Amino acid sequence: MCAGMAGLAALAAWVPRGPCGPWLCLLVALALDVVRVGCDQDPLGPVYLPAALELLDAPEHFRVQQVGHYPPANSSLGSRSETFLLLQPWPRAQPLLRASYPPFATQQVVPPRVTEPHQRPVPWDVRAVSVESAVTPAEPHARVLFHLKGQDWPPGPGSLPCARLHATHPAGTAHRACHFQPSLGACVVELEVPSHWFSQGSTTRAELAYTLEPAAEGPGGCGPGGEEDPREQALPVGAVELRPADPPQYQEVPLDEAVTLRVPDVPVRPGQLFSATVLLRHNFTASVLTLRIKVKKGLHVTAARPAQPSLWTAKLDRFKGSKHHTTLITCHRAGTTGPDSSSPLELSEFLWVDFLVENSTSGGVAVTRPVTWQLEYAGQAPEAEKDKMVWEILVSERDIRALVPLAKAEELVNTALLTGEPRRVPVRLVTVDSGGALVEVTEQIGCESANTQVLQVSETCDAVFVSGKESRGARGVRVDFWWRRLRASLRLTVWAPLLPLRVELSDTTLEQVRGWRVPGAAEGVPEPEAAGVAEEAERRARGCRLQYQRASVRFLVPFAAHPLDGGRRLTHLLGPDWLLDVSHLVAPHAHVQDPRVASLEGGRILVGREPGVTSIEVRSPLTDSILGEQALAVTDDKVSVLELRVQPVMGISLALSRGTAHPGEVTATCWAQSAFPAPKQEVALSLWLSFSDHTLAPAELYDHHDLGLSVSAEEPGAVLPAEERGAQLGVVVSGAGAEGLPLHVALHPPEPCRRGRHRVPLASGTAWLGLPPAPTLAPALPSSPARSSPDTKASTGGRRWEAGGIGDKGGVRGKFERAEEEAGKEAEAGEEEEEEEMVPAPQRVTDLELGMYALLGIFCLAILIFLVNGVVFVLRYQRKEPPDGATDPASPQPHNWVWLGTDQEELSRQLDRQSPGLPKGEGGCPCETGAGGEALTMAQAPSGGTTSSSSTLARKEAGGRRKRVEFVTFATAPPAQPSEEPVGAPAVQSILVAGEEDIRWVCEDMGLKDPEELRSYMERIRGSS
């Protein structure tokens, strides 16, 4: 049909010139608009197998779809595809995807995630954290923490895998494994780097990667591991630097303008001896310096050693108290320094102070030991509060290497704005000790979110969350944690919805279904009370109302993350053309603005109630603002059910595949099995209703009590009703032959509303079990599908075995009557009359036929307009006869010549040659009958057998010569005319002396039809001549 628009466009370019041309242009434009509208309405709504697809044992998942691609292109009447997004990592058991269409069901295990860089499926979601960024020969151990995300792992034998770390260096490879331990689901690999990997003069790098393998019998629960190259299968961790020496770790704190304290920045072990260094600037001039040190019990100052004994001396005095020990170090300058070329502000070592940690430390728990430093000069109060500095020493029996936060997920979908319920991700803090021990930290933890507009952290630092008050999302938002002197950061991705919501309706205009009445009084009409049992059936029949169309409702929204630098370029979850289905989240907050017009059942089905215009709204549970809105209309226009499309289902098949847009993307495709049925095989029939307004709807949208469905077969006893399953129709068949078994299905109103002509089926269709017969020429369709025999239905629907008809479950009729019996019952019931006449569903004309009929009508109309235009043109100008000899039909066609000149004398000569014998007024304009007309002369030249006549109209020009135009016509002269002029003399005929018909023709062509206008025009012509 749409292909004909090119022909209509070509027709619009070819329009006959004439008075009817604009009308033809208008008609062609209307035709183009009609065909365009037809093209817009041409494709029917998509169909799919209404099987239920659901994920089991998946902690968090969404259905997703591409914009404008629902259902996907590969869906059909016998198949369906859905894409799911699993955000939370796998739990202990692999999730299952189940496909069901009662009574058939099947399920499969969701395949593992695909991870970079080799796009290999990995059954576990693992996070690897490198504890050390560099190693030295003094500390040659590289430690990597592995964490299984997703949940808490209860103790269980052999349920968790092993992680094997592979270190690759140009000098060789090294391997070591660890077994994941409950309940943290984590373990640490401590790999010792071989000594020959370290270079004496430069820093090298070793690449780290890991593989996962099942637990095995052996040391640590893991196997010995092979020596094969793991690079093809290993997942990357990062690189570690191999340094020849470890730079010291310390921090410097100024005590005043000239004295600075340098202390170690690492935890110390019980019984360990360590030193603090005092630095002086070169411009220090004092000769006496006193350093007061106050420490708690468990820490002692053992010695004070000058860096330059020849310049300074140090005296150590100790004072013991009940809670603190005080040490007083007095330094005296012993000599003077020589000239120094260094900068006065440069620091140099002045004094070394040695400390010793006692062995007892609260059962291995890390504790801090504060040390207070104070400088005193001569003349200063001993206990002055200024110039005091407190340094805390972390003392622990364990050699703690790092603090690591463990989160169950690294990305969070912020649905709190839609539901009003906060979303949380639990976080646990652990410390990594030398040797690979993991200890959870639960007390004295500090935390802070770097961007509270995106993500928040709980006060106890055990979770990060979103509450619905956040304004945006972000990738890599940072949350900082600290414990004692250790700090760590956790980065997460937060996806926020981009409002407004998209409210997607399968049909935004709901209309009445012609002939379909369902039980229930009309809105606002009370039911009359029945007087007796005889009137009960009448009352029930009259208590039926019209059925309106129904539509499916889905709520969709895209999720995106904003850049941390404040830019406007968004990162979309899955992609910019992907939407997440949040219907299960916002359905409790969705409602119809005017419930009298329509209602929302279960948050998924829109039901029309009465004519009107309203909208579906979704309001925020937090702010009561509108998150999304969609307008809809319910009209009293009537539509018909054109046909029933049926798909027989004798089993369900399921296939799963992994996507590439996100590691958690899973696509499920299920399709119906429709082989030859076995004896007593139960067959489910999937039903779609096709309406005359170019919409389709599955039977599942309608209440099964409102569907009156009947099934019949050509062979008696071939089908029996199956157990009722709501709107899904099922039968039990005895078997099908080699040619297949046709099932004829009809849709009726419910039994209480079948009165009189309402017993006529609304629509019907055929479903084939097995192979359909070869296509044959279908006979003329009857006016009513109810009066056609089963044989006729089988022949007309033979090639529509995937789009046939099905009906009732309100329920499936207990008896499967033959069509002849139904026709007899309809004849008996035809005696009952109702106010509303039942109109059978019209036979649908295909869109191709509509297009061809439209084009044929347009072309016929164009030809007719062209003919009318030609006839009008001929009738208009047939009275205009050529002057003089041109009036003779036998004379040849005259030749018109135009002569331009400016010679006034030539004009006078031409006029003097004309014979003055013609009577006055013979050649005047018939419109001018007044006196004062000029004398008209006619000259005829016989020489050469031709007569030459010329008409000249000259206009006067002020101040200059006049230009003139001569119109000379040469025509064959009649033989009876005498010659009056010499041979070769041209005859000039002015327009003022032309014939009456010539003047009339000129006047009419100029649009001068009023006598006054013509008279004025002729007077102006005479004046100019």
PDB file of C-alpha atoms in Angstrom, residues 65 101 141 222 225 231 253 302 338-339 401 461 552 567 571 635 639 730 740 772 814 875 998 1019:
ATOM      1  CA  GLN A  65      14.249  -3.545  26.514  1.00  0.00           C
ATOM      2  CA  TYR A 101       2.679 -21.813  29.781  1.00  0.00           C
ATOM      3  CA  HIS A 141      56.056 -10.888  49.741  1.00  0.00           C
ATOM      4  CA  CYS A 222      43.720 -26.429  46.965  1.00  0.00           C
ATOM      5  CA  GLY A 225      48.450 -26.466  40.339  1.00  0.00           C
ATOM      6  CA  ARG A 231      48.015 -16.139  30.433  1.00  0.00           C
ATOM      7  CA  VAL A 253      56.135  17.409  62.367  1.00  0.00           C
ATOM      8  CA  THR A 302      65.861   4.357  76.710  1.00  0.00           C
ATOM      9  CA  GLY A 338      82.635  26.665  61.248  1.00  0.00           C
ATOM     10  CA  PRO A 339      81.387  28.512  58.188  1.00  0.00           C
ATOM     11  CA  ARG A 401      49.665  -4.592  56.333  1.00  0.00           C
ATOM     12  CA  CYS A 461      30.178   2.458  58.685  1.00  0.00           C
ATOM     13  CA  SER A 552      -1.356  -3.746  29.005  1.00  0.00           C
ATOM     14  CA  GLY A 567      30.226  17.472  33.103  1.00  0.00           C
ATOM     15  CA  THR A 571      26.966   7.136  31.056  1.00  0.00           C
ATOM     16  CA  THR A 635     -14.702   6.205  23.631  1.00  0.00           C
ATOM     17  CA  VAL A 639     -14.808  -1.956  17.079  1.00  0.00           C
ATOM     18  CA  GLY A 730      -6.671 -26.328  26.762  1.00  0.00           C
ATOM     19  CA  GLY A 740      -3.213 -32.949  10.760  1.00  0.00           C
ATOM     20  CA  PRO A 772      -1.774 -28.074   7.716  1.00  0.00           C
ATOM     21  CA  GLY A 814     -18.214 -28.710  28.256  1.00  0.00           C
ATOM     22  CA  LEU A 875     -17.050  24.631 -25.330  1.00  0.00           C
ATOM     23  CA  ASP A 998     -12.528  39.826 -33.575  1.00  0.00           C
ATOM     24  CA  GLU A1019     -12.869  55.286 -26.345  1.00  0.00           C
TER      25      GLU A1019
END
